[in-house]
Coordinates of C-alpha atoms and ligand atoms in Angstrom, one line a residue:
X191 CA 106.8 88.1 101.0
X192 CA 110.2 87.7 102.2
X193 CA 111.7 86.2 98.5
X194 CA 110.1 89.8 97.5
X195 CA 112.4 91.7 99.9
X196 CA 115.4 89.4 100.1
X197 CA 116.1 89.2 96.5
X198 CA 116.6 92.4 95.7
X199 CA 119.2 94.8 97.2
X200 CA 117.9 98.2 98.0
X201 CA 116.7 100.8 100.6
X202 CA 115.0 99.7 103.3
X203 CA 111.8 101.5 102.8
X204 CA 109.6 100.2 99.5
X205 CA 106.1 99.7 98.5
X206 CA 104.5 96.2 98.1
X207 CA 102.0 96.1 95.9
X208 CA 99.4 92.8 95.9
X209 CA 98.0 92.4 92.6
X210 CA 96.0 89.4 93.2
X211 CA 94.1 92.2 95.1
X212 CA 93.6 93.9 92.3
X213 CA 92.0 90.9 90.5
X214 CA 89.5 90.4 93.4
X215 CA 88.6 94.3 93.0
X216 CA 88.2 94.2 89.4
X217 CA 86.3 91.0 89.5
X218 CA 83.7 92.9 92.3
X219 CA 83.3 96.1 89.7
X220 CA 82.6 93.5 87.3
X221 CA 79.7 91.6 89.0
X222 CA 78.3 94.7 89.9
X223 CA 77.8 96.3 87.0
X224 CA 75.8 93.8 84.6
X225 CA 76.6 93.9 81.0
X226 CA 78.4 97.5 80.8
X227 CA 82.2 97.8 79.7
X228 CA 84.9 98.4 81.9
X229 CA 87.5 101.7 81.2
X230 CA 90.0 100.9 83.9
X231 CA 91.6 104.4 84.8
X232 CA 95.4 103.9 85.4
X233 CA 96.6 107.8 84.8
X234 CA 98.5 109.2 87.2
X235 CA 101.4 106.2 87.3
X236 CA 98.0 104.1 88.1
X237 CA 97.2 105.8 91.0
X238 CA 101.0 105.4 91.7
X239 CA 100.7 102.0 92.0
X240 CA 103.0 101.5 88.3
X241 CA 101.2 102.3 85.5
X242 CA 103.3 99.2 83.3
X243 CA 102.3 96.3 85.9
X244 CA 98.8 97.3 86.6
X245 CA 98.1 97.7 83.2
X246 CA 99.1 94.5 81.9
X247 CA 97.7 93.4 84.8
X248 CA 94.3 94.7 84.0
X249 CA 94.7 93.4 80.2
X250 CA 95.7 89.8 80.8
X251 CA 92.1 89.6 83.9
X252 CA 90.1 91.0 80.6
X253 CA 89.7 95.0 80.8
X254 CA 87.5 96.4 78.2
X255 CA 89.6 99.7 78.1
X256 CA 92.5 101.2 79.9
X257 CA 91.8 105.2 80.8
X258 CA 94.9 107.7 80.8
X259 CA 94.9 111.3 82.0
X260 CA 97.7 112.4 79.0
X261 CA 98.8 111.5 75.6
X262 CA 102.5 110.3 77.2
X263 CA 100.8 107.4 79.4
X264 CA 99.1 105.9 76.6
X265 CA 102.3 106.1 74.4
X266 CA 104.0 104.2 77.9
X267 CA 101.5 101.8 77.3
X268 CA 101.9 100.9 73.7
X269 CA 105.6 101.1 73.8
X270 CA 105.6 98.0 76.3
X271 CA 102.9 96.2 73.8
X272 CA 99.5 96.8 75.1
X273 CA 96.9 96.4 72.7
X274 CA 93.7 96.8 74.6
X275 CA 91.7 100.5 73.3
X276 CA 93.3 103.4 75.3
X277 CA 91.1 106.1 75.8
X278 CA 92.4 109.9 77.3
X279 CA 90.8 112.0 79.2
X280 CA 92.5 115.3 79.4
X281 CA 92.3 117.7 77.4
X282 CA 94.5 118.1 73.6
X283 CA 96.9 119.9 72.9
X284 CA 96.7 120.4 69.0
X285 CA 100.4 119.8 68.1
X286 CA 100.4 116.6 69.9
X287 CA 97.4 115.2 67.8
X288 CA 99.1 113.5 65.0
X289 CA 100.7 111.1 68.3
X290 CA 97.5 110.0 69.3
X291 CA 96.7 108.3 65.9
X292 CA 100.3 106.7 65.4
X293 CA 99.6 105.2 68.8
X294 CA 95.8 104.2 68.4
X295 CA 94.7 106.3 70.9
X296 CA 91.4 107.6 71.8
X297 CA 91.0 111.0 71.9
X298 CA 88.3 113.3 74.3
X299 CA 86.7 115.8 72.5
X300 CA 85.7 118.7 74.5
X301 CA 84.9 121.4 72.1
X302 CA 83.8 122.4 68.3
X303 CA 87.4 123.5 68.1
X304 CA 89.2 120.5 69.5
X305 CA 87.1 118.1 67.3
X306 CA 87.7 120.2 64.2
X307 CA 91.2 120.5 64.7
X308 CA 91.5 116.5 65.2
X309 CA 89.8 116.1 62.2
X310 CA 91.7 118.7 60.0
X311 CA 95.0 116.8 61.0
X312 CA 93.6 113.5 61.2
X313 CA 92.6 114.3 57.4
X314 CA 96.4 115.4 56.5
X315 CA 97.3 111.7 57.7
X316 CA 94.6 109.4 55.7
X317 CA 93.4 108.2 58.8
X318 CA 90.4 108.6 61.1
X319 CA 90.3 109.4 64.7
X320 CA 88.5 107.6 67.7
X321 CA 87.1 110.2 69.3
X322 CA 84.7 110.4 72.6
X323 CA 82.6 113.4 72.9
X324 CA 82.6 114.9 76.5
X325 CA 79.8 116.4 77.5
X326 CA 79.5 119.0 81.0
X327 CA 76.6 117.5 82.7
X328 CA 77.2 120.3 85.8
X329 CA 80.6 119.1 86.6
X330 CA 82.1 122.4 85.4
X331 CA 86.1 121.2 84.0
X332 CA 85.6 120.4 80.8
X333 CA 83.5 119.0 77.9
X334 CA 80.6 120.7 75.7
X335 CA 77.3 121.6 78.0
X336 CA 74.4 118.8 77.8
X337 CA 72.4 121.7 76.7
X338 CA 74.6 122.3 73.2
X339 CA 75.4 118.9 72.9
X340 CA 72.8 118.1 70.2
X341 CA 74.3 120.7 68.0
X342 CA 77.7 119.3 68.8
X343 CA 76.5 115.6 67.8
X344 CA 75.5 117.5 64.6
X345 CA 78.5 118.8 63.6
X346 CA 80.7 116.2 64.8
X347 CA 78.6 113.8 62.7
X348 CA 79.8 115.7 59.7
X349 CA 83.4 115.4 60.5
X350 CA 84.8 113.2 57.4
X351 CA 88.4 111.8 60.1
X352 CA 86.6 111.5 62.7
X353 CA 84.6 108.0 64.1
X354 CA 83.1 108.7 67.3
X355 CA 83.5 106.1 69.6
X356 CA 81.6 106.9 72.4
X357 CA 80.3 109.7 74.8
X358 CA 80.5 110.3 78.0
X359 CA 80.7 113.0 81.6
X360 CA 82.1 113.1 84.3
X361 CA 80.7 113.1 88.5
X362 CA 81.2 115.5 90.7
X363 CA 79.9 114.7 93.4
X364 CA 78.6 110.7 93.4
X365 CA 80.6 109.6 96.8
X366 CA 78.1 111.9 98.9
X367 CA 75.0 113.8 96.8
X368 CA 72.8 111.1 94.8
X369 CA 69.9 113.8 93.9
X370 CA 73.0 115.3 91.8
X371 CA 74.1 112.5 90.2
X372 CA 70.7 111.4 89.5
X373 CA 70.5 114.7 87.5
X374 CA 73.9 114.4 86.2
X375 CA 72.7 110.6 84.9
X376 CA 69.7 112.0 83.7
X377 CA 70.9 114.9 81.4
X378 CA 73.7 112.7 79.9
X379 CA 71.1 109.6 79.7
X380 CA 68.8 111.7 77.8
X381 CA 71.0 112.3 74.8
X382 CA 71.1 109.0 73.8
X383 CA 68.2 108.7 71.7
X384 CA 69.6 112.2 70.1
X385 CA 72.8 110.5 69.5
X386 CA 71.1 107.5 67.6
X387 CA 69.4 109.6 65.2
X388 CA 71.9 111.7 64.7
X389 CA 74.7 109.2 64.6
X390 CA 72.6 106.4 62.9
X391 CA 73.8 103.8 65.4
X392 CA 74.4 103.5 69.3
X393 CA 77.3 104.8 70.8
X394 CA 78.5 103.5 74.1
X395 CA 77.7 106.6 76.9
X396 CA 79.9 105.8 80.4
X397 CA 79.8 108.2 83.5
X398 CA 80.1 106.2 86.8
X399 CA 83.5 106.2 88.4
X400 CA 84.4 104.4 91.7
X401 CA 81.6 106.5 94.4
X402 CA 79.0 106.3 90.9
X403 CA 79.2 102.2 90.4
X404 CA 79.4 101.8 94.6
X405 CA 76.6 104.2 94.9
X406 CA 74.3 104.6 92.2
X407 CA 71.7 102.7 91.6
X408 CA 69.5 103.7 88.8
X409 CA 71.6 102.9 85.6
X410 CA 74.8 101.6 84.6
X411 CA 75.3 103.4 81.2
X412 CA 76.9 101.0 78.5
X413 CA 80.5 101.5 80.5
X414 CA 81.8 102.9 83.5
X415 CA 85.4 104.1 84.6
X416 CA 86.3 102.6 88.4
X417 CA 90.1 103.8 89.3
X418 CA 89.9 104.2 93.2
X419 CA 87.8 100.9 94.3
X420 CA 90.6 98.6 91.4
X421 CA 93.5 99.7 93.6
X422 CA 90.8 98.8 97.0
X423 CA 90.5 102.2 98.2
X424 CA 87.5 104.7 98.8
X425 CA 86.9 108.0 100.1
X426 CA 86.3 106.7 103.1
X427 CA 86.4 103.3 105.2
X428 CA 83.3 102.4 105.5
X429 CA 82.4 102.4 101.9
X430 CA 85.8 100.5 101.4
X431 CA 84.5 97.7 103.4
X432 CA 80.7 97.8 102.2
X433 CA 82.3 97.4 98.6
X434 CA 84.6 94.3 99.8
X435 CA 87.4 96.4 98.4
X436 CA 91.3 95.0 99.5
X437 CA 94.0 98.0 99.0
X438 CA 96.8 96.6 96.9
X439 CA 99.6 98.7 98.4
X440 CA 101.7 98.3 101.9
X441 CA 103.9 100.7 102.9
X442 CA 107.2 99.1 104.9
X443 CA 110.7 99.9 106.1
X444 CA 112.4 98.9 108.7
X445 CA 114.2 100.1 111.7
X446 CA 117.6 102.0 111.8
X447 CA 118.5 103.9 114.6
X448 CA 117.2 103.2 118.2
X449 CA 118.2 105.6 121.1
X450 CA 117.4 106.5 124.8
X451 CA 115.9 109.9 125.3
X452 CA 115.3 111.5 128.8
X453 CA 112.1 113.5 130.0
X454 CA 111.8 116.9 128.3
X455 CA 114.3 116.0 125.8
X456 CA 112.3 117.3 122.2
X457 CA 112.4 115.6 119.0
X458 CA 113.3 116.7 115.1
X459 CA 113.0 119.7 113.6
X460 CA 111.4 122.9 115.8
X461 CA 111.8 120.2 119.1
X462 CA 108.0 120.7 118.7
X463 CA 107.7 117.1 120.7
X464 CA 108.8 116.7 124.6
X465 CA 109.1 113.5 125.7
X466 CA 107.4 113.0 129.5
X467 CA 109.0 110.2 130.7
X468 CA 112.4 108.7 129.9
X469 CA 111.6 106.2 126.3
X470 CA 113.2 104.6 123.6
X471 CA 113.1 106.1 120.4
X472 CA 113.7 104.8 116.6
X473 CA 113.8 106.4 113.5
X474 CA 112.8 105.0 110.2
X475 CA 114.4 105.8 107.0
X476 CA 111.1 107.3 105.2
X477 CA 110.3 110.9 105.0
X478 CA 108.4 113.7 103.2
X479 CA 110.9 113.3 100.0
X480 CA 109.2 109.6 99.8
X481 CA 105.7 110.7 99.8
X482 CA 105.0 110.3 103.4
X483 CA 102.9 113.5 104.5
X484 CA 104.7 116.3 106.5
X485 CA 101.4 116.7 107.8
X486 CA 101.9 113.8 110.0
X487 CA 104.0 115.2 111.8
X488 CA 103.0 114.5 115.6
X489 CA 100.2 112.4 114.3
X490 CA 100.9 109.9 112.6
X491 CA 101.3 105.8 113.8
X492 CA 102.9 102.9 112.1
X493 CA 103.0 99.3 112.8
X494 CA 105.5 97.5 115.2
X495 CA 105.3 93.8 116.2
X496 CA 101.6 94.3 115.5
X497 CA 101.3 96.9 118.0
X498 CA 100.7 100.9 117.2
X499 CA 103.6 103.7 118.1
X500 CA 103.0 107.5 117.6
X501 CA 105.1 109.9 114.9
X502 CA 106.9 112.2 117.2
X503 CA 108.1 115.4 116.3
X504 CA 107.9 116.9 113.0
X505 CA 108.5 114.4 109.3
X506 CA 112.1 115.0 107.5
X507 CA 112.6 114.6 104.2
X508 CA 114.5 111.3 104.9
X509 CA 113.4 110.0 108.2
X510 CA 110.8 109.9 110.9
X511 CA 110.8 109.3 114.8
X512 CA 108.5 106.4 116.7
X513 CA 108.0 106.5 120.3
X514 CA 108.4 103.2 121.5
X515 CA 107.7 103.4 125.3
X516 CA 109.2 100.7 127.1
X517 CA 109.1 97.8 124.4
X518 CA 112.0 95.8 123.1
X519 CA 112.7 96.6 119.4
X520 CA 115.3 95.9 117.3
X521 CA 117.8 97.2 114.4
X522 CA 116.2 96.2 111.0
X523 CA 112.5 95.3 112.9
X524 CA 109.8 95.1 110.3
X525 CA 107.5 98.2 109.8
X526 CA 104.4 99.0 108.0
X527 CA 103.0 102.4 107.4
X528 CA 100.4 101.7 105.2
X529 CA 98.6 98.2 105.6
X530 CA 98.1 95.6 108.0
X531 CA 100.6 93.6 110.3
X532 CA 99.0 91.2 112.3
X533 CA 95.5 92.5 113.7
X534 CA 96.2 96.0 113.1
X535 CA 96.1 98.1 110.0
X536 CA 97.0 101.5 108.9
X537 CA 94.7 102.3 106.1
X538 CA 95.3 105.0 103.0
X539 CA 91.5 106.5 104.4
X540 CA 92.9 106.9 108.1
X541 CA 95.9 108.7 106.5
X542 CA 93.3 110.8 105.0
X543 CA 91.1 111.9 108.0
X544 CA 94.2 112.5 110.0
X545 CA 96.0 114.8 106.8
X546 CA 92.6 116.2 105.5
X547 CA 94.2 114.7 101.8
X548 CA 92.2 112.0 99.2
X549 CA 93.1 108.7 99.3
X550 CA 94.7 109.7 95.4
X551 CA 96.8 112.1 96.8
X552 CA 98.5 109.4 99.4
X553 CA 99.1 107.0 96.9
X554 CA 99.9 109.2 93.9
X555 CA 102.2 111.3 96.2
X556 CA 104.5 107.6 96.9
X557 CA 107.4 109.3 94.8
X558 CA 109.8 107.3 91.9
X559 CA 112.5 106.7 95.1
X560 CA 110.5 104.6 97.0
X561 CA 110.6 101.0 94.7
X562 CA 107.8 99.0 94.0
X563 CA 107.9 95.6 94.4
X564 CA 105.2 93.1 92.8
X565 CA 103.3 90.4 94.8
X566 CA 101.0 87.5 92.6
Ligands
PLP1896 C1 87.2 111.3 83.7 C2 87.4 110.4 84.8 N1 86.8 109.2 84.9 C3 87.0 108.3 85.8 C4 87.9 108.6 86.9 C5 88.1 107.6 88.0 O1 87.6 108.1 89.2 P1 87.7 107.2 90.6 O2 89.2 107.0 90.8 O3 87.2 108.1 91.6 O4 87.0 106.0 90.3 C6 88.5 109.8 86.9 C7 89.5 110.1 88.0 O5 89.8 111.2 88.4 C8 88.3 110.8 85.8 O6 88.9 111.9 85.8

């Protein structure tokens, strides 16, 4: 850990990211699920763990499929010489169609309109495009109803540029109502035999995400599409530990300022902490322009010498302040605000149930200032 840190120069604050971690969580998603395929979702900069080093990451240890949200992650991902299928799931925009088939992506399908419109430019280019059809199975965002999705099997079936490549919905509420998802299974479970007859072969359907494959038990579907339990997180700890799960990223930065405040002396912006007893107090060079939630202000904790200290007073952009009683700290002392040191930890779910955010938003919020540096 230390060659990590001493070899490069750079702010004190980064992010460390663990991937053999991320090996032991994809190799858990893989024993649990039996034969089905495995759609890694890395969208959103990978959960802003780096979309490039997690993906290749995720090739080399054998992923089936790698899952974008937008056309300009899977083009990332081909520029730097992945070859695995890339399928995306939002939404497409017409003009940006013919980019999806010089990059051998996979399009989602969400409507008659969307499907013709690939089909009509796919046609202009002499090639066909890999399409999955996305049906609403109560979710609500997007994707055709299960209840018109017969009809839309038919006509897409007729499409001459278009070779459907699999089907698939989306959860909406698997990390804490089963009888829903159970329903949600069911209705996109039932078009398969439809799909066969229609199709005149089997397409692969997927619909489990992270809370589906840890909580559902009735069916895998031919693949599923884990994001949150790869990078070791869940919605909350408990289900983190029952799934053996082992967050990739650490938060750290050091020590930079140390002072001696007196009783009722306040702290940061608004003074909206008073000290009650004489203390010493440090600042650390990490703030809300890094990612770190305002809404920590007052309390929040990081990691010193293995021991807890409180966030007082409000979070800068730039820097926070740690009440550190009557210990001895130094300039350029280790600190971790996300992870463990020693016995203690500071998880992503704690920083949840203390900001009322998802364990995405922590991670995903890490902004491009704060450098990531690659462990394993
Ligand atoms: C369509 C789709 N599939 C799968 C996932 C992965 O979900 P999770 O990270 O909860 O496993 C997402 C994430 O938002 C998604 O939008």
């Amino acid at each position: 850990m230390e060659d990590t840190k001493t070899k490069l120069e750079r702010r004190p604050t980064y992010v460390e990211i663990d991937l053999r971690n991320l090996e032991h969580n994809f190799s858990g998603v893989r024993k649990s699920i039996g034969e089905a395929k495995i759609i890694s979702i890395v969208k959103a900069d990978a959960y802003g763990h780096g979309l490039l080093a997690i993906s290749e990451r995720l090739e080399k240890i054998g992923t089936d499929y790698l899952g974008v949200g937008f056309l300009e992650e899977g083009v990332a991902l081909r520029d730097r010489g992945i070859k695995c299928p890339i399928l995306v799931l939002g939404g497409v925009a017409g003009y940006q169609i013919n980019y999806f088939l010089e990059y051998d992506l996979e399009l989602t399908a969400s409507s008659q309109y969307i499907i013709s419109e690939i089909d009509r430019r796919a046609g202009r280019m002499h090639k066909k495009a890999k399409v999955h059809l996305k049906i609403d199975t109560g979710m609500n965002r997007i994707g055709v109803n299960y209840q018109r999705a017969e009809h839309f099997f038919e006509f897409s079936a007729g499409l001459a540029n278009i070779d459907v490549a699999g089907i698939y919905s989306h959860l909406a509420v698997a990390e804490n109502d089963l009888e829903f998802t159970k329903l949600q299974f069911d209705r996109l479970a039932d078009l398969k035999t439809k799909s066969e007859l229609i199709f005149k072969r089997k397409l692969p359907f997927h619909l489990l995400n992270s809370a589906g494959i840890m909580n559902f038990e009735d069916g895998k579907l031919d693949a599923v599409r884990p994001g949150l339990m790869l990078y070791g997180m869940s919605y909350d700890e408990k289900s983190r530990e029952a799934a053996g799960l082992k967050p990739l990223l650490s938060l750290k930065s050091e020590i930079v300022f140390i002072k001696q405040v007196r009783s009722g002396e306040g702290i940061s912006y608004g003074l909206t902490h008073r000290v009650e007893e004489d203390t010493t107090i440090v600042t650390i060079p990490i703030g809300y322009g890094d990612g770190y939630p305002h809404r920590l202000s007052n309390c929040g904790n990081v990691l010193i010498g293995g021991k807890r200290y409180p966030v007082v007073g409000r979070v800068c952009m730039d820097q926070i302040m740690v009440d550190v009683g009557k210990d001895k700290v130094r300039i350029g002392q280790d600190v971790v605000l996300i992870g463990a040191q020693d016995e203690e930890t500071i998880s992503v779910e704690e920083i949840c149930r203390l900001t009322d955010a998802l364990p995405y938003e922590i991670t995903i919020g890490l902004t491009q200032r704060v450098p990531r540096l690659y462990l394993n």
